[in-house]
Amino acid sequence: MPVLLKGSCHCGAIRFTVQSHTPIPYQLCTCSICRKVGGVGGSINLGAKGDTLTVTQGTEHLRVYRAVLDRDTPKESIASSERHFCVRCSAMLWLFDETWPDLVHPFASAIDDPQLGAPEQMVVVKTDSKPDYVRLPEGPKKVYKRFGWDSIENWHKKHGKYVP
């Protein structure tokens, strides 16, 4: 049975629940979008079942940001992904992308309960856009200029962390 994740924004205006088969926060994305919306180091997203997402409080405070890709270039466009955040405190809560309509990706930083387990080894992606001042996490890690080989689900299955 999937893990029930309970999350909220920083100010507490928005609260939500979602079920996840993949609750280990193992992958840090250091792309410019994740760094600017998630903080200096980047963002860690989990995987969850989209049809189980329930906003239990504060839907009126939810807003969506669609990132600008290739900003200030002739290839500039708007991302298909939607980052849901609190308009009161700006905390990022989850990402949805129509490319994967059955999934939603909660930001690990928004999860209050249960306490998320730590991976034995971090995966760090998109270091090709990471500035030098951004430090990588301590401890064992695999680092990729673009993306790793495994999806969130495949990583969890490979490491025996998938929750059926």
mmCIF file of C-alpha atoms in Angstrom:
data_model
loop_
_atom_site.group_PDB
_atom_site.id
_atom_site.type_symbol
_atom_site.label_atom_id
_atom_site.label_comp_id
_atom_site.label_asym_id
_atom_site.label_seq_id
_atom_site.Cartn_x
_atom_site.Cartn_y
_atom_site.Cartn_z
ATOM 1 C CA MET A 1 0.000 0.000 0.000
ATOM 2 C CA PRO A 2 1.405 3.422 -0.933
ATOM 3 C CA VAL A 3 2.644 5.834 1.719
ATOM 4 C CA LEU A 4 0.256 8.667 2.589
ATOM 5 C CA LEU A 5 2.235 11.900 2.447
ATOM 6 C CA LYS A 6 0.922 14.937 4.295
ATOM 7 C CA GLY A 7 2.284 18.293 3.259
ATOM 8 C CA SER A 8 1.842 22.012 3.693
ATOM 9 C CA CYS A 9 3.262 25.364 2.748
ATOM 10 C CA HIS A 10 5.485 27.305 5.153
ATOM 11 C CA CYS A 11 2.751 29.606 6.489
ATOM 12 C CA GLY A 12 0.243 26.746 6.902
ATOM 13 C CA ALA A 13 -2.414 28.254 4.641
ATOM 14 C CA ILE A 14 -2.331 25.219 2.304
ATOM 15 C CA ARG A 15 -2.374 21.596 3.402
ATOM 16 C CA PHE A 16 -2.546 18.520 1.189
ATOM 17 C CA THR A 17 -2.267 14.744 1.123
ATOM 18 C CA VAL A 18 -1.103 12.410 -1.641
ATOM 19 C CA GLN A 19 -0.180 8.722 -1.921
ATOM 20 C CA SER A 20 3.316 7.771 -3.025
ATOM 21 C CA HIS A 21 4.988 4.535 -4.093
ATOM 22 C CA THR A 22 8.285 6.440 -4.301
ATOM 23 C CA PRO A 23 8.793 8.388 -1.044
ATOM 24 C CA ILE A 24 12.607 8.566 -0.830
ATOM 25 C CA PRO A 25 14.056 12.044 -1.585
ATOM 26 C CA TYR A 26 17.128 10.839 -3.464
ATOM 27 C CA GLN A 27 17.477 13.199 -6.447
ATOM 28 C CA LEU A 28 18.523 16.837 -6.269
ATOM 29 C CA CYS A 29 17.949 18.893 -9.398
ATOM 30 C CA THR A 30 20.275 21.890 -9.727
ATOM 31 C CA CYS A 31 18.788 23.360 -12.916
ATOM 32 C CA SER A 32 18.093 27.092 -12.959
ATOM 33 C CA ILE A 33 14.339 26.565 -12.499
ATOM 34 C CA CYS A 34 14.747 24.340 -9.437
ATOM 35 C CA ARG A 35 17.374 26.623 -7.926
ATOM 36 C CA LYS A 36 15.307 29.770 -8.397
ATOM 37 C CA VAL A 37 11.963 28.346 -7.250
ATOM 38 C CA GLY A 38 13.303 25.929 -4.649
ATOM 39 C CA GLY A 39 16.244 27.785 -3.192
ATOM 40 C CA VAL A 40 19.975 28.096 -3.705
ATOM 41 C CA GLY A 41 20.778 24.377 -3.991
ATOM 42 C CA GLY A 42 17.839 23.193 -6.056
ATOM 43 C CA SER A 43 14.794 21.010 -5.526
ATOM 44 C CA ILE A 44 14.062 17.414 -4.621
ATOM 45 C CA ASN A 45 10.811 16.033 -5.994
ATOM 46 C CA LEU A 46 9.088 12.798 -5.049
ATOM 47 C CA GLY A 47 6.707 10.795 -7.199
ATOM 48 C CA ALA A 48 3.043 10.323 -6.298
ATOM 49 C CA LYS A 49 -0.253 9.168 -7.775
ATOM 50 C CA GLY A 50 -1.962 12.197 -9.308
ATOM 51 C CA ASP A 51 -5.509 10.986 -8.658
ATOM 52 C CA THR A 52 -4.814 10.800 -4.896
ATOM 53 C CA LEU A 53 -3.798 14.437 -4.446
ATOM 54 C CA THR A 54 -6.243 16.170 -2.127
ATOM 55 C CA VAL A 55 -5.952 19.776 -1.009
ATOM 56 C CA THR A 56 -7.443 19.637 2.482
ATOM 57 C CA GLN A 57 -7.093 23.357 3.205
ATOM 58 C CA GLY A 58 -6.397 26.585 1.358
ATOM 59 C CA THR A 59 -7.200 26.045 -2.322
ATOM 60 C CA GLU A 60 -7.828 29.793 -2.573
ATOM 61 C CA HIS A 61 -4.129 30.378 -1.825
ATOM 62 C CA LEU A 62 -2.851 28.057 -4.588
ATOM 63 C CA ARG A 63 -1.250 29.473 -7.707
ATOM 64 C CA VAL A 64 0.574 27.898 -10.636
ATOM 65 C CA TYR A 65 3.911 28.918 -12.137
ATOM 66 C CA ARG A 66 4.906 27.684 -15.593
ATOM 67 C CA ALA A 67 8.632 28.190 -16.014
ATOM 68 C CA VAL A 68 10.243 30.069 -18.857
ATOM 69 C CA LEU A 69 12.633 27.838 -20.809
ATOM 70 C CA ASP A 70 15.696 29.211 -22.619
ATOM 71 C CA ARG A 71 14.953 32.675 -21.256
ATOM 72 C CA ASP A 72 16.268 35.641 -23.248
ATOM 73 C CA THR A 73 17.065 33.518 -26.295
ATOM 74 C CA PRO A 74 15.302 33.044 -29.639
ATOM 75 C CA LYS A 75 14.216 29.579 -28.374
ATOM 76 C CA GLU A 76 12.364 31.008 -25.329
ATOM 77 C CA SER A 77 9.185 29.071 -24.496
ATOM 78 C CA ILE A 78 6.916 28.179 -21.586
ATOM 79 C CA ALA A 79 7.296 24.783 -19.883
ATOM 80 C CA SER A 80 4.464 22.266 -19.902
ATOM 81 C CA SER A 81 5.059 21.605 -16.193
ATOM 82 C CA GLU A 82 3.014 23.444 -13.578
ATOM 83 C CA ARG A 83 4.602 24.257 -10.233
ATOM 84 C CA HIS A 84 1.932 24.762 -7.592
ATOM 85 C CA PHE A 85 2.793 27.190 -4.818
ATOM 86 C CA CYS A 86 1.284 29.246 -1.982
ATOM 87 C CA VAL A 87 0.587 32.846 -2.915
ATOM 88 C CA ARG A 88 0.982 33.928 0.735
ATOM 89 C CA CYS A 89 4.431 32.479 1.543
ATOM 90 C CA SER A 90 5.649 31.361 -1.934
ATOM 91 C CA ALA A 91 6.426 27.793 -0.794
ATOM 92 C CA MET A 92 6.550 25.343 -3.692
ATOM 93 C CA LEU A 93 4.259 22.368 -3.069
ATOM 94 C CA TRP A 94 4.109 20.052 -6.091
ATOM 95 C CA LEU A 95 4.762 19.844 -9.795
ATOM 96 C CA PHE A 96 2.342 18.485 -12.388
ATOM 97 C CA ASP A 97 3.141 17.915 -16.046
ATOM 98 C CA GLU A 98 0.598 16.878 -18.670
ATOM 99 C CA THR A 99 3.340 14.692 -20.194
ATOM 100 C CA TRP A 100 2.790 12.300 -17.233
ATOM 101 C CA PRO A 101 -0.913 12.831 -16.398
ATOM 102 C CA ASP A 102 -1.072 10.005 -13.825
ATOM 103 C CA LEU A 103 1.697 11.525 -11.714
ATOM 104 C CA VAL A 104 2.269 14.488 -9.460
ATOM 105 C CA HIS A 105 5.645 15.376 -7.961
ATOM 106 C CA PRO A 106 5.506 16.813 -4.441
ATOM 107 C CA PHE A 107 8.498 18.881 -3.381
ATOM 108 C CA ALA A 108 10.175 16.923 -0.576
ATOM 109 C CA SER A 109 10.520 20.214 1.319
ATOM 110 C CA ALA A 110 6.714 20.467 1.551
ATOM 111 C CA ILE A 111 6.210 17.063 3.204
ATOM 112 C CA ASP A 112 5.496 17.187 6.941
ATOM 113 C CA ASP A 113 4.572 13.571 7.645
ATOM 114 C CA PRO A 114 5.862 10.952 7.624
ATOM 115 C CA GLN A 115 9.513 11.809 8.097
ATOM 116 C CA LEU A 116 11.128 10.951 4.769
ATOM 117 C CA GLY A 117 13.942 8.399 4.725
ATOM 118 C CA ALA A 118 17.425 9.393 3.609
ATOM 119 C CA PRO A 119 18.956 7.608 0.608
ATOM 120 C CA GLU A 120 22.303 5.855 0.958
ATOM 121 C CA GLN A 121 23.476 7.785 -2.085
ATOM 122 C CA MET A 122 22.158 11.028 -3.564
ATOM 123 C CA VAL A 123 21.699 11.574 -7.278
ATOM 124 C CA VAL A 124 22.424 15.110 -8.466
ATOM 125 C CA VAL A 125 21.145 16.114 -11.916
ATOM 126 C CA LYS A 126 21.450 19.106 -14.237
ATOM 127 C CA THR A 127 24.865 20.189 -12.989
ATOM 128 C CA ASP A 128 25.485 21.599 -16.478
ATOM 129 C CA SER A 129 23.510 24.656 -15.364
ATOM 130 C CA LYS A 130 24.771 24.821 -11.749
ATOM 131 C CA PRO A 131 26.870 27.879 -10.881
ATOM 132 C CA ASP A 132 30.099 27.321 -8.948
ATOM 133 C CA TYR A 133 28.753 28.786 -5.692
ATOM 134 C CA VAL A 134 26.154 26.002 -5.408
ATOM 135 C CA ARG A 135 27.682 23.231 -3.315
ATOM 136 C CA LEU A 136 26.736 19.615 -3.818
ATOM 137 C CA PRO A 137 25.410 17.618 -0.854
ATOM 138 C CA GLU A 138 27.866 15.863 1.429
ATOM 139 C CA GLY A 139 28.231 12.106 1.370
ATOM 140 C CA PRO A 140 28.022 9.539 -1.406
ATOM 141 C CA LYS A 141 26.473 10.792 -4.644
ATOM 142 C CA LYS A 142 26.215 10.214 -8.373
ATOM 143 C CA VAL A 143 26.470 13.413 -10.382
ATOM 144 C CA TYR A 144 25.066 13.936 -13.882
ATOM 145 C CA LYS A 145 25.506 16.919 -16.177
ATOM 146 C CA ARG A 146 21.996 16.286 -17.543
ATOM 147 C CA PHE A 147 19.835 13.473 -16.139
ATOM 148 C CA GLY A 148 20.458 10.054 -14.621
ATOM 149 C CA TRP A 149 19.351 6.864 -16.313
ATOM 150 C CA ASP A 150 16.540 5.923 -13.934
ATOM 151 C CA SER A 151 13.059 7.349 -13.543
ATOM 152 C CA ILE A 152 11.949 8.009 -9.963
ATOM 153 C CA GLU A 153 9.992 4.737 -10.005
ATOM 154 C CA ASN A 154 12.855 2.704 -11.495
ATOM 155 C CA TRP A 155 15.345 4.113 -8.963
ATOM 156 C CA HIS A 156 13.064 3.101 -6.082
ATOM 157 C CA LYS A 157 12.594 -0.406 -7.520
ATOM 158 C CA LYS A 158 16.320 -0.853 -8.196
ATOM 159 C CA HIS A 159 17.171 0.135 -4.594
ATOM 160 C CA GLY A 160 14.386 -1.879 -2.920
ATOM 161 C CA LYS A 161 12.569 1.289 -1.805
ATOM 162 C CA TYR A 162 9.429 1.025 -3.970
ATOM 163 C CA VAL A 163 6.284 0.749 -1.854
ATOM 164 C CA PRO A 164 3.723 -1.426 -3.714
#
